[in-house]
Coordinates of C-alpha atoms in Angstrom, one line a residue:
Chain A
M1 CA 0.0 0.0 0.0
T2 CA 2.8 2.5 1.0
T3 CA 4.7 1.9 -2.3
Q4 CA 1.4 2.3 -4.1
V5 CA 0.9 5.7 -2.5
I6 CA 4.4 6.8 -3.2
R7 CA 4.2 5.7 -6.8
R8 CA 0.9 7.5 -7.4
L9 CA 2.3 10.7 -5.8
L10 CA 5.5 10.5 -8.0
Q11 CA 3.2 10.1 -11.1
T12 CA 1.6 13.5 -10.3
I13 CA 4.9 15.4 -10.8
P14 CA 5.0 15.3 -14.7
T15 CA 1.2 16.1 -14.7
L16 CA 1.9 19.2 -12.5
I17 CA 4.7 20.3 -14.8
G18 CA 2.5 20.0 -17.8
V19 CA -0.3 21.9 -16.0
S20 CA 2.0 24.7 -15.0
I21 CA 3.3 25.2 -18.6
V22 CA -0.2 25.4 -19.9
L23 CA -1.3 27.8 -17.2
V24 CA 1.6 30.2 -17.8
L25 CA 1.0 30.1 -21.5
I26 CA -2.7 30.9 -21.1
F27 CA -2.2 33.7 -18.6
H28 CA 0.5 35.2 -20.8
L29 CA -2.1 35.5 -23.5
I30 CA -4.5 37.5 -21.4
P31 CA -4.5 41.1 -22.7
G32 CA -3.9 44.0 -20.3
N33 CA -1.9 44.2 -17.1
F34 CA -2.2 45.7 -13.6
V35 CA 0.1 48.6 -14.2
D36 CA -1.6 49.9 -17.4
S37 CA -5.0 49.8 -15.7
N38 CA -3.9 52.8 -13.5
P39 CA -4.2 56.0 -15.6
T40 CA -2.5 58.2 -13.0
I41 CA 1.0 56.6 -13.6
S42 CA 3.3 58.3 -16.0
K43 CA 4.6 56.3 -19.0
E44 CA 8.2 56.1 -17.7
R45 CA 7.0 55.0 -14.3
A46 CA 4.7 52.3 -15.8
A47 CA 7.6 50.9 -17.9
E48 CA 9.8 50.9 -14.8
L49 CA 7.1 49.0 -12.8
K50 CA 6.4 46.5 -15.5
E51 CA 10.2 45.8 -15.7
M52 CA 10.3 45.4 -11.9
Y53 CA 7.3 43.0 -11.7
G54 CA 8.7 41.0 -14.6
L55 CA 5.7 41.6 -16.8
T56 CA 7.8 42.4 -19.9
D57 CA 9.9 39.2 -19.8
P58 CA 9.4 36.8 -22.7
V59 CA 7.2 33.8 -21.8
H60 CA 9.9 31.2 -21.3
I61 CA 11.8 33.5 -18.9
K62 CA 8.5 34.2 -17.1
Y63 CA 7.9 30.5 -16.8
L64 CA 11.4 29.7 -15.5
K65 CA 11.3 32.5 -12.9
W66 CA 7.9 31.5 -11.7
A67 CA 8.6 27.7 -11.7
K68 CA 11.8 28.3 -9.7
G69 CA 9.7 30.0 -7.1
V70 CA 7.0 27.3 -7.1
A71 CA 9.6 24.6 -6.5
T72 CA 10.5 26.4 -3.3
G73 CA 6.9 27.0 -2.3
D74 CA 6.7 30.6 -3.4
L75 CA 3.8 31.3 -5.7
G76 CA 4.9 34.8 -6.5
Y77 CA 3.9 38.3 -5.4
S78 CA 0.5 39.9 -5.6
I79 CA 0.9 43.3 -7.1
Q80 CA -2.7 44.3 -6.1
H81 CA -2.4 43.3 -2.4
K82 CA 1.4 44.0 -2.1
Q83 CA 1.8 40.7 -0.4
P84 CA 3.0 37.2 -1.3
V85 CA 0.3 35.1 -3.1
T86 CA 0.7 32.3 -0.5
T87 CA -0.1 34.7 2.3
I88 CA -3.3 35.9 0.5
I89 CA -4.4 32.4 -0.3
D90 CA -3.8 31.3 3.3
R91 CA -5.7 34.3 4.7
Y92 CA -8.9 33.9 2.6
V93 CA -9.0 30.2 1.6
W94 CA -10.0 29.0 5.1
N95 CA -13.1 31.1 5.1
S96 CA -14.1 29.4 1.8
V97 CA -13.2 26.0 3.2
L98 CA -15.4 26.7 6.2
I99 CA -18.4 27.3 4.0
A100 CA -17.6 24.6 1.5
G101 CA -16.9 22.0 4.1
V102 CA -20.2 22.5 5.8
V103 CA -22.0 22.5 2.5
L104 CA -20.2 19.3 1.5
I105 CA -21.3 17.5 4.6
F106 CA -24.9 18.7 4.4
S107 CA -25.4 18.2 0.7
W108 CA -23.9 14.7 0.7
T109 CA -25.8 13.6 3.7
I110 CA -29.1 14.9 2.4
A111 CA -28.4 13.6 -1.1
I112 CA -27.6 10.1 0.1
F113 CA -30.8 9.8 2.1
V114 CA -33.1 11.5 -0.3
G115 CA -31.5 9.6 -3.3
V116 CA -31.8 6.3 -1.5
F117 CA -35.4 6.8 -0.6
S118 CA -36.5 7.9 -4.0
A119 CA -34.7 4.9 -5.5
V120 CA -36.4 2.5 -3.1
R121 CA -39.8 4.1 -3.8
Q122 CA -39.2 4.6 -7.5
H123 CA -42.1 6.1 -9.4
S124 CA -44.0 6.8 -6.2
F125 CA -45.5 10.2 -5.5
Y126 CA -42.6 10.9 -3.2
D127 CA -40.1 10.1 -5.9
G128 CA -41.9 12.4 -8.3
L129 CA -42.1 15.3 -5.8
I130 CA -38.4 15.0 -5.1
T131 CA -37.5 14.9 -8.8
F132 CA -39.6 18.0 -9.4
L133 CA -38.1 19.9 -6.5
V134 CA -34.5 18.9 -7.4
F135 CA -34.9 20.1 -10.9
A136 CA -36.6 23.3 -9.9
V137 CA -33.8 24.2 -7.5
M138 CA -31.1 23.1 -9.9
S139 CA -32.4 25.3 -12.7
L140 CA -32.3 28.5 -10.7
P141 CA -29.1 30.4 -10.8
S142 CA -27.2 31.0 -7.6
F143 CA -27.4 34.8 -7.7
F144 CA -31.2 34.6 -8.0
I145 CA -31.7 32.2 -5.1
G146 CA -29.1 34.1 -3.1
L147 CA -30.8 37.4 -3.5
L148 CA -34.2 35.8 -2.9
A149 CA -32.9 34.3 0.3
I150 CA -31.5 37.7 1.4
K151 CA -34.8 39.4 0.7
F152 CA -36.9 36.9 2.7
F153 CA -34.6 35.9 5.5
A154 CA -32.5 39.0 6.0
V155 CA -34.5 42.0 4.8
D156 CA -38.2 41.2 5.2
N157 CA -37.7 39.0 8.2
R158 CA -34.5 39.8 10.1
I159 CA -33.7 36.2 10.9
F160 CA -30.2 36.1 9.5
P161 CA -27.6 38.8 8.8
V162 CA -27.5 40.2 5.3
G163 CA -23.9 39.4 4.5
G164 CA -20.3 39.4 5.7
M165 CA -18.7 37.0 8.1
I166 CA -18.9 38.9 11.4
T167 CA -21.1 41.7 12.7
T168 CA -19.3 44.9 11.9
G169 CA -18.2 46.9 14.9
A170 CA -19.0 44.1 17.4
N171 CA -15.8 42.7 18.8
Y172 CA -17.1 39.3 20.0
E173 CA -14.7 36.9 21.7
G174 CA -14.8 33.2 22.2
W175 CA -18.2 31.5 21.9
A176 CA -19.9 34.7 21.0
H177 CA -17.6 35.1 18.0
I178 CA -18.2 31.5 16.9
W179 CA -21.9 31.9 17.1
D180 CA -21.7 35.2 15.2
V181 CA -19.8 33.5 12.4
I182 CA -22.3 30.6 12.4
E183 CA -25.2 33.0 12.1
H184 CA -23.5 34.6 9.1
M185 CA -22.9 31.2 7.5
F186 CA -26.6 30.2 7.5
L187 CA -27.7 31.8 4.3
P188 CA -24.7 31.1 2.1
V189 CA -24.7 27.5 3.3
I190 CA -28.4 27.0 2.6
V191 CA -28.1 28.5 -0.9
L192 CA -25.1 26.5 -1.8
T193 CA -26.5 23.3 -0.3
A194 CA -29.7 23.7 -2.2
L195 CA -27.7 24.2 -5.5
N196 CA -25.5 21.2 -4.9
V197 CA -27.9 18.7 -3.5
G198 CA -30.0 18.4 -6.7
G199 CA -27.4 16.8 -8.9
L200 CA -26.0 14.6 -6.1
T201 CA -29.5 13.3 -5.3
R202 CA -30.0 12.3 -8.9
Y203 CA -26.6 10.7 -8.9
F204 CA -27.3 8.6 -5.8
R205 CA -30.8 7.7 -7.0
T206 CA -29.5 6.3 -10.3
S207 CA -26.6 4.5 -8.6
M208 CA -28.9 3.0 -6.0
L209 CA -31.5 1.9 -8.7
D210 CA -28.7 0.1 -10.5
V211 CA -27.7 -1.7 -7.3
I212 CA -31.1 -2.8 -6.0
K213 CA -31.8 -4.6 -9.3
Q214 CA -28.8 -6.8 -8.7
D215 CA -29.0 -10.5 -7.9
F216 CA -27.2 -10.1 -4.6
I217 CA -29.9 -7.9 -3.2
R218 CA -32.4 -10.7 -3.9
T219 CA -30.0 -13.0 -2.1
A220 CA -29.9 -10.7 0.9
R221 CA -33.7 -10.6 1.0
A222 CA -33.9 -14.3 0.7
K223 CA -31.7 -14.6 3.8
G224 CA -34.5 -13.0 5.8
L225 CA -32.7 -9.7 6.5
K226 CA -34.6 -6.6 7.4
E227 CA -35.3 -4.3 4.5
R228 CA -33.2 -1.6 6.3
T229 CA -30.2 -3.9 6.5
V230 CA -30.7 -4.9 2.8
I231 CA -30.7 -1.3 1.7
F232 CA -28.1 0.3 4.0
K233 CA -25.7 -2.6 4.4
H234 CA -25.9 -4.5 1.1
A235 CA -27.1 -1.9 -1.4
L236 CA -25.7 1.4 -0.2
R237 CA -22.1 0.3 0.1
N238 CA -22.2 -0.8 -3.5
A239 CA -24.0 2.4 -4.6
L240 CA -21.4 4.6 -3.0
I241 CA -18.4 3.2 -4.8
P242 CA -18.9 5.2 -8.0
A243 CA -19.4 8.3 -5.9
I244 CA -15.8 8.2 -4.7
T245 CA -14.7 9.8 -8.0
L246 CA -17.2 12.6 -7.3
L247 CA -15.7 13.0 -3.8
G248 CA -12.3 13.3 -5.3
F249 CA -13.5 16.2 -7.4
E250 CA -15.0 17.8 -4.3
I251 CA -11.6 18.3 -2.8
P252 CA -10.5 21.1 -5.1
G253 CA -14.0 22.4 -4.9
L254 CA -13.6 22.7 -1.1
F255 CA -10.8 25.2 -1.6
A256 CA -11.9 26.9 -4.8
G257 CA -14.5 29.0 -3.2
A258 CA -17.9 29.9 -4.6
M259 CA -17.2 33.1 -6.5
I260 CA -20.8 34.3 -7.1
T261 CA -22.3 33.2 -3.8
E262 CA -19.4 34.7 -1.9
K263 CA -19.8 38.0 -3.7
I264 CA -23.5 38.1 -3.0
F265 CA -23.2 37.4 0.7
N266 CA -20.0 39.5 0.9
W267 CA -18.2 36.5 2.4
P268 CA -14.4 37.1 2.6
G269 CA -13.6 33.9 0.7
I270 CA -11.0 33.1 -1.9
G271 CA -13.6 33.0 -4.7
S272 CA -14.4 36.7 -4.6
I273 CA -10.7 37.5 -4.1
F274 CA -9.9 35.6 -7.3
L275 CA -12.7 37.3 -9.2
N276 CA -11.1 40.7 -8.2
A277 CA -7.7 39.4 -9.2
I278 CA -9.0 38.6 -12.7
N279 CA -10.5 42.1 -13.0
A280 CA -7.4 43.8 -11.8
R281 CA -5.1 41.5 -13.9
D282 CA -3.2 40.6 -10.8
Y283 CA -1.0 38.2 -12.7
F284 CA 0.7 36.2 -10.0
L285 CA -2.4 35.8 -7.8
M286 CA -4.4 34.5 -10.8
L287 CA -1.6 32.1 -11.7
G288 CA -0.8 31.0 -8.2
Y289 CA -4.4 30.4 -7.3
T290 CA -5.2 28.5 -10.5
F291 CA -2.2 26.4 -10.0
F292 CA -3.1 25.7 -6.4
I293 CA -6.6 24.4 -7.6
A294 CA -5.0 22.3 -10.3
F295 CA -2.7 20.8 -7.7
L296 CA -5.6 20.0 -5.5
T297 CA -7.5 18.4 -8.4
I298 CA -4.7 16.1 -9.1
I299 CA -4.3 15.3 -5.4
G300 CA -8.1 14.7 -5.2
N301 CA -7.8 12.2 -8.0
V302 CA -5.0 10.4 -6.2
I303 CA -7.0 10.3 -3.0
A304 CA -10.0 9.0 -5.0
D305 CA -7.9 6.2 -6.4
L306 CA -6.7 5.2 -3.0
L307 CA -10.2 5.3 -1.6
Y308 CA -11.3 2.9 -4.3
R309 CA -8.8 0.5 -3.0
V310 CA -10.2 0.8 0.5
A311 CA -13.9 0.6 -0.6
D312 CA -13.8 -1.9 -3.3
P313 CA -12.1 -5.3 -2.7
R314 CA -12.1 -5.9 -6.5
V315 CA -9.7 -3.0 -7.0
R316 CA -7.6 -3.7 -3.9
M317 CA -4.0 -4.6 -4.5
K318 CA -2.5 -7.6 -2.8
Chain B
M1 CA -46.3 -41.6 3.4
A2 CA -44.5 -38.5 4.5
N3 CA -46.4 -35.4 5.4
N4 CA -46.9 -32.4 3.2
L5 CA -44.3 -29.7 4.1
I6 CA -45.6 -27.0 1.7
E7 CA -48.9 -27.0 0.0
F8 CA -49.7 -24.5 -2.8
R9 CA -53.4 -24.0 -3.2
N10 CA -54.7 -22.2 -6.2
L11 CA -51.8 -19.8 -6.1
R12 CA -52.2 -16.8 -8.5
T13 CA -49.4 -14.3 -9.1
N14 CA -50.0 -11.5 -11.7
F15 CA -47.7 -9.0 -13.2
Y16 CA -49.1 -5.7 -14.2
T17 CA -47.2 -4.6 -17.3
S18 CA -47.9 -1.8 -19.6
S19 CA -49.2 -4.2 -22.3
G20 CA -51.6 -6.0 -19.9
V21 CA -51.9 -8.3 -17.0
V22 CA -49.6 -11.3 -17.2
K23 CA -50.9 -14.3 -15.2
A24 CA -47.4 -15.6 -14.4
V25 CA -48.8 -18.2 -11.9
N26 CA -52.3 -19.1 -12.8
D27 CA -54.2 -21.2 -10.3
V28 CA -51.3 -23.5 -9.4
S29 CA -51.7 -26.2 -6.8
F30 CA -49.2 -28.9 -5.7
S31 CA -47.4 -29.9 -2.6
I32 CA -43.9 -30.8 -1.4
R33 CA -43.5 -33.6 1.1
E34 CA -40.9 -33.6 3.8
G35 CA -37.5 -34.8 2.7
E36 CA -38.6 -35.1 -0.9
T37 CA -37.0 -33.6 -4.0
L38 CA -39.6 -32.0 -6.2
C39 CA -38.6 -30.8 -9.6
V40 CA -40.5 -28.1 -11.4
V41 CA -39.9 -28.2 -15.1
G42 CA -41.0 -26.0 -18.0
E43 CA -39.5 -23.6 -20.5
S44 CA -38.5 -20.0 -19.8
G45 CA -41.3 -17.8 -18.7
C46 CA -43.7 -20.5 -17.7
G47 CA -43.9 -19.3 -14.1
K48 CA -41.5 -21.7 -12.3
S49 CA -39.3 -19.1 -10.7
V50 CA -42.3 -16.8 -9.9
T51 CA -43.9 -19.8 -8.1
A52 CA -40.8 -20.1 -6.0
M53 CA -40.5 -16.3 -5.4
S54 CA -44.2 -16.3 -4.4
L55 CA -43.4 -18.9 -1.8
M56 CA -40.6 -16.7 -0.4
R57 CA -42.9 -13.7 -0.7
L58 CA -40.2 -11.9 -2.7
V59 CA -42.1 -11.1 -5.9
S60 CA -41.2 -7.5 -6.6
P61 CA -43.5 -5.0 -8.3
P62 CA -45.1 -4.9 -10.8
G63 CA -45.8 -8.5 -9.7
K64 CA -48.3 -9.3 -7.0
T65 CA -49.5 -12.5 -5.4
E66 CA -53.2 -12.1 -5.5
G67 CA -54.9 -15.3 -4.7
G68 CA -54.7 -18.8 -3.2
Q69 CA -52.8 -20.1 -0.2
I70 CA -49.3 -21.4 0.5
L71 CA -49.6 -23.6 3.6
Y72 CA -46.5 -24.3 5.6
K73 CA -46.9 -26.1 9.0
G74 CA -50.6 -25.4 8.8
Q75 CA -50.2 -21.6 8.4
D76 CA -50.8 -19.6 5.3
L77 CA -47.5 -17.9 4.4
L78 CA -49.3 -15.3 2.3
T79 CA -51.2 -13.9 5.3
L80 CA -48.2 -13.8 7.7
K81 CA -46.8 -10.6 8.9
E82 CA -43.7 -9.4 7.2
R83 CA -41.7 -9.8 10.4
D84 CA -42.8 -13.5 10.8
M85 CA -42.1 -14.1 7.1
R86 CA -38.6 -12.7 7.6
H87 CA -38.1 -15.3 10.3
I88 CA -39.0 -18.1 7.8
R89 CA -36.9 -16.8 4.9
G90 CA -33.3 -18.0 5.1
N91 CA -34.1 -19.9 8.3
E92 CA -36.8 -22.5 7.5
I93 CA -37.0 -22.0 3.8
A94 CA -33.8 -21.0 2.0
M95 CA -33.1 -20.4 -1.6
I96 CA -30.2 -20.5 -4.1
F97 CA -30.2 -18.9 -7.4
Q98 CA -29.3 -19.4 -11.0
E99 CA -26.4 -16.9 -11.3
P100 CA -23.7 -17.6 -8.8
M101 CA -21.5 -15.0 -10.3
T102 CA -23.8 -12.1 -9.3
S103 CA -25.6 -13.6 -6.3
L104 CA -23.0 -12.7 -3.8
N105 CA -22.4 -9.2 -2.6
P106 CA -19.0 -8.1 -4.1
V107 CA -18.0 -5.8 -1.3
L108 CA -18.6 -8.1 1.7
T109 CA -16.4 -11.1 2.6
I110 CA -17.7 -14.6 2.2
G111 CA -17.5 -14.9 6.0
D112 CA -19.7 -11.8 6.5
Q113 CA -22.3 -13.2 4.1
I114 CA -22.4 -16.7 5.6
T115 CA -22.6 -15.6 9.2
E116 CA -25.4 -13.1 8.5
P117 CA -28.3 -15.5 8.7
L118 CA -26.7 -17.3 11.7
L119 CA -26.5 -14.0 13.6
I120 CA -30.1 -12.9 12.9
H121 CA -31.9 -16.3 13.0
K122 CA -30.0 -18.3 15.5
G123 CA -28.8 -15.5 17.7
M124 CA -25.2 -16.8 17.6
T125 CA -22.3 -14.8 18.9
R126 CA -19.8 -13.7 16.2
K127 CA -17.3 -16.3 17.4
D128 CA -19.7 -19.2 17.2
A129 CA -21.1 -18.0 13.9
K130 CA -17.5 -17.9 12.5
K131 CA -16.9 -21.5 13.7
R132 CA -20.1 -22.7 12.2
A133 CA -19.5 -20.8 8.9
I134 CA -16.1 -22.5 8.5
E135 CA -17.8 -25.9 9.2
L136 CA -20.3 -25.1 6.5
I137 CA -17.6 -24.1 4.0
E138 CA -16.0 -27.4 4.6
L139 CA -19.3 -29.2 4.3
V140 CA -19.9 -27.9 0.8
G141 CA -16.5 -29.3 -0.2
I142 CA -14.2 -26.2 -0.3
P143 CA -10.8 -26.8 1.1
R144 CA -8.9 -24.1 3.2
A145 CA -12.1 -23.0 4.7
A146 CA -10.5 -20.5 7.1
K147 CA -8.9 -18.7 4.2
I148 CA -12.1 -18.7 2.1
F149 CA -13.9 -17.2 5.1
D150 CA -11.9 -13.9 4.7
S151 CA -12.0 -13.9 0.9
Y152 CA -14.2 -11.8 -1.4
P153 CA -16.5 -13.3 -4.0
H154 CA -14.4 -12.2 -6.9
E155 CA -11.6 -14.4 -5.7
L156 CA -13.7 -17.5 -6.2
S157 CA -14.8 -19.4 -9.3
G158 CA -18.4 -19.9 -10.4
G159 CA -18.7 -23.4 -9.0
M160 CA -17.1 -22.3 -5.7
R161 CA -19.5 -19.3 -5.4
Q162 CA -22.5 -21.6 -6.0
R163 CA -21.1 -23.9 -3.2
I164 CA -20.9 -20.8 -1.0
M165 CA -24.6 -20.0 -1.9
I166 CA -25.5 -23.5 -0.8
A167 CA -23.5 -23.0 2.4
I168 CA -25.5 -19.8 3.1
A169 CA -28.8 -21.5 2.4
L170 CA -27.9 -24.5 4.6
S171 CA -26.6 -22.3 7.5
C172 CA -29.8 -22.4 9.5
D173 CA -30.8 -26.1 8.7
P174 CA -33.8 -25.2 6.5
K175 CA -36.7 -27.6 6.1
L176 CA -36.9 -26.7 2.5
L177 CA -34.2 -25.6 0.0
I178 CA -35.4 -23.9 -3.1
A179 CA -32.9 -24.2 -6.0
D180 CA -33.8 -22.0 -8.9
E181 CA -31.8 -23.5 -11.8
P182 CA -28.7 -23.9 -9.6
T183 CA -26.6 -25.4 -12.4
T184 CA -27.7 -23.6 -15.5
A185 CA -24.8 -21.1 -15.4
L186 CA -22.1 -23.7 -14.7
D187 CA -20.2 -26.0 -17.0
V188 CA -21.1 -29.7 -17.1
T189 CA -18.5 -31.1 -14.7
I190 CA -19.2 -28.5 -12.1
Q191 CA -22.9 -29.1 -12.6
A192 CA -22.4 -32.8 -11.7
Q193 CA -20.5 -31.8 -8.6
I194 CA -23.1 -29.4 -7.4
L195 CA -25.9 -31.9 -8.0
D196 CA -23.9 -34.5 -6.1
L197 CA -23.5 -32.0 -3.3
M198 CA -27.2 -31.4 -3.2
R199 CA -28.0 -35.1 -3.1
N200 CA -25.7 -35.6 -0.2
I201 CA -27.3 -32.7 1.7
K202 CA -30.7 -34.2 1.1
S203 CA -29.7 -37.6 2.4
E204 CA -27.7 -36.2 5.3
F205 CA -30.1 -33.5 6.6
N206 CA -33.4 -34.8 5.2
T207 CA -34.0 -31.4 3.6
A208 CA -36.8 -31.2 1.1
I209 CA -35.7 -29.6 -2.1
M210 CA -37.7 -27.7 -4.6
M211 CA -35.6 -27.7 -7.7
I212 CA -36.5 -25.5 -10.6
T213 CA -35.0 -26.5 -13.9
H214 CA -35.5 -26.9 -17.6
D215 CA -33.0 -29.7 -17.9
L216 CA -34.7 -33.1 -18.0
G217 CA -31.3 -34.7 -17.3
V218 CA -31.2 -32.9 -13.9
V219 CA -34.8 -34.1 -13.3
A220 CA -34.0 -37.7 -14.0
E221 CA -31.0 -37.5 -11.7
M222 CA -32.5 -35.6 -8.8
A223 CA -36.3 -35.8 -8.6
D224 CA -38.6 -37.9 -6.6
H225 CA -41.6 -36.1 -7.9
V226 CA -42.0 -33.8 -11.0
V227 CA -44.3 -30.9 -11.7
V228 CA -44.5 -29.8 -15.3
M229 CA -45.6 -26.2 -15.9
Y230 CA -46.7 -24.5 -19.1
A231 CA -47.8 -20.8 -19.4
G232 CA -48.4 -20.4 -15.7
K233 CA -50.3 -23.6 -15.1
V234 CA -49.5 -27.0 -13.8
I235 CA -50.2 -29.4 -16.7
E236 CA -48.8 -32.6 -15.4
E237 CA -47.6 -34.0 -12.1
A238 CA -46.2 -37.4 -11.3
P239 CA -43.5 -39.4 -9.5
V240 CA -40.4 -39.3 -11.6
H241 CA -40.3 -42.9 -12.8
E242 CA -44.0 -42.7 -13.8
L243 CA -43.5 -39.5 -15.7
F244 CA -40.5 -40.7 -17.7
A245 CA -42.1 -44.1 -18.4
N246 CA -45.5 -42.8 -19.2
P247 CA -45.8 -39.0 -20.0
K248 CA -49.4 -38.1 -20.5
H249 CA -49.6 -34.5 -21.6
P250 CA -48.6 -33.9 -25.3
Y251 CA -46.3 -31.1 -24.1
T252 CA -44.4 -33.5 -21.7
Q253 CA -44.3 -36.1 -24.5
G254 CA -42.8 -33.4 -26.7
L255 CA -40.2 -32.5 -24.1
M256 CA -39.2 -36.2 -23.8
R257 CA -38.8 -36.5 -27.5
A258 CA -36.8 -33.3 -27.7
K259 CA -34.0 -34.5 -25.4
P260 CA -30.9 -36.2 -27.0
I261 CA -30.3 -39.9 -26.3
I262 CA -26.8 -41.1 -26.0
N263 CA -25.7 -43.6 -28.6
Q264 CA -28.4 -42.6 -30.9
R265 CA -27.3 -40.6 -33.9
Q266 CA -29.7 -37.9 -34.9
D267 CA -29.1 -35.1 -37.3
R268 CA -31.7 -32.8 -35.8
L269 CA -33.4 -33.1 -32.4
Y270 CA -37.1 -33.0 -32.3
T271 CA -38.7 -29.7 -31.5
I272 CA -42.2 -28.9 -30.4
P273 CA -43.7 -26.8 -33.2
G274 CA -44.8 -23.2 -32.6
Q275 CA -44.0 -20.9 -29.7
V276 CA -45.2 -20.3 -26.1
P277 CA -48.3 -18.2 -26.4
N278 CA -48.2 -14.5 -25.5
P279 CA -49.0 -14.5 -21.8
V280 CA -51.1 -11.4 -22.1
E281 CA -53.6 -12.7 -24.6
L282 CA -54.4 -16.1 -23.1
G283 CA -58.0 -17.1 -23.8
N284 CA -60.3 -19.5 -22.0
N285 CA -58.9 -22.7 -23.4
C286 CA -56.0 -25.2 -23.2
Y287 CA -53.0 -22.9 -23.6
F288 CA -51.1 -25.6 -25.5
N289 CA -53.8 -26.1 -28.2
E290 CA -52.0 -24.2 -31.0
R291 CA -48.9 -26.4 -30.7
C292 CA -50.7 -29.7 -29.9
E293 CA -50.8 -32.5 -32.5
H294 CA -53.9 -33.9 -30.9
C295 CA -55.8 -30.7 -30.7
M296 CA -59.6 -31.2 -30.6
S297 CA -62.5 -28.8 -30.8
L298 CA -63.0 -29.1 -27.1
C299 CA -59.4 -27.9 -26.5
V300 CA -60.1 -24.4 -27.9
E301 CA -63.3 -24.0 -26.1
K302 CA -62.6 -25.0 -22.5
P303 CA -59.5 -25.3 -20.3
P304 CA -58.8 -28.8 -19.1
I305 CA -58.7 -29.5 -15.4
L306 CA -55.8 -31.2 -13.6
T307 CA -57.2 -34.7 -12.9
T308 CA -55.7 -37.5 -10.9
Y309 CA -55.1 -40.8 -12.8
E310 CA -53.5 -44.1 -11.7
N311 CA -50.1 -44.1 -10.0
K312 CA -50.5 -40.7 -8.5
H313 CA -50.3 -39.3 -12.0
K314 CA -52.0 -36.0 -12.6
A315 CA -52.5 -34.3 -15.9
A316 CA -54.6 -31.5 -17.4
C317 CA -55.5 -32.7 -20.9
W318 CA -58.8 -33.4 -22.6
L319 CA -57.3 -36.5 -24.3
Y320 CA -57.8 -38.5 -21.1
E321 CA -61.3 -37.2 -20.3
K322 CA -64.6 -38.5 -21.4
G323 CA -65.4 -37.1 -24.8
G324 CA -61.7 -37.2 -25.7
E325 CA -60.6 -39.4 -28.6
V326 CA -58.3 -41.5 -26.5
S327 CA -59.5 -42.5 -23.1

């Protein structure tokens, strides 16, 4: 197992190099830069700044400079924030992880239960209702549900705060601070969960439907097992195996931040920071963050592969 | 004469499909005696498996058992509460299936799957259940039982998996073992081994076996008593020697003629002309009439009734009734 892990991790290195080359090439192609967007700077000063930030280098020099930094854990310097990219990511990404983590737990739990029940009662009224609701919520864009949620729960009825992560001006400490953050999390978590749960529910329903038609489910019933044991011990374990791939992709999603939702709820997450970086052409922040997500995607895949080995004895290596 | 263990009385199981109601089991009555091997024969789709699934009460929608009784120990299984039925399934009546390759759960160990019924029906501790499971694996003729206990189904061959299925079925010493085409998916040598195993079980534990098959060779080897089904109905029933010596129903006669005989060269085997009728459009007549070489006017007007003749031989055919040509 250990050698498997090491081998899989070593295999990621060429992939990462390939990804980094592609990223630098693409970002090099983006027109405009941070310095030129500021009209108050004189031409001479602008040229000087561009030279200083390395924006005028040819693409291969750019790449080598940047790659040298990455190899030592330095993702470059954000011109916009006047701080290293790693510092910026570290400051904001955890806010995004907080939201995304809670959303992940909620949406998966809800989707598994709802998906399983609508599979077990396929074609029933319940199944139809769930399918309808799922598609209704899925088809609404996040900015719409987000604003609707703000109107109902924050403006018309002041149940939850309108936005932000903490109450402005209130310097809560300890538990009061934690509760304050939780209160601010409610709306974005509800909106993101509602958006995520739909697709997942359909996924688990289909996966479960495939499994409960299998012969071994009939065997389990013929043994005299309770229906609950048949579904949750015999069927669900098999239905969850294909979901591991999905879980692997959730790992970068955890850190990627939800750009639009964070913007709407004014949540200080990495998603909205990245959106600003694109608008300001903050070259190294865009590059560093995208590379960071690419890295996590690859790691997520490795983790999914390894989880398959744990979950499915047919894939397990001797 | 041994007592009846299971008695089917006028069992009806219907399937509600989009093209109409399929009477998969249509007024079927027969019984299985203690310690007896009863073979149910018939071609695909004649209702053999559905009869067995009705007995286990595992017919899944759109199928529904809608009439008749299945008596076991004097109680009607069809009216039992689901809880009590669960106690019978896998405990007193166990079942093995046609497809050993897919009948075991791929993500659970063999040990897990054998001990499951022991834990729920016999209330054994994990330790005792493991001991018993290893005994069972040895009983069904698999060496290195302790190692097999921790293996997964994909590590075993088809024949071994079917043995494991038998071990699971035998775990709680059932009174009746239902075997739904247990050898169809296996190659001939493995078939012979599995049949041997089942015969040993029968003589050792006095378990009654309800064997579903369409292989007359298997019938000749295993059966004490045979039930022949056609389009959801029992058309003939007899002790095995009587049936092979003296088949009454033209369908059974056709089946006998259709099987190859060793040492007799034949270019083509006999086939019964025509096809099984569409189960949705069955009329009020003998369902075999279109394919029958003895078809009479009576056969298309009225369905024949299963009647008892000499040597415990029952058949549903107008040929043997008053008014028939041969009597």
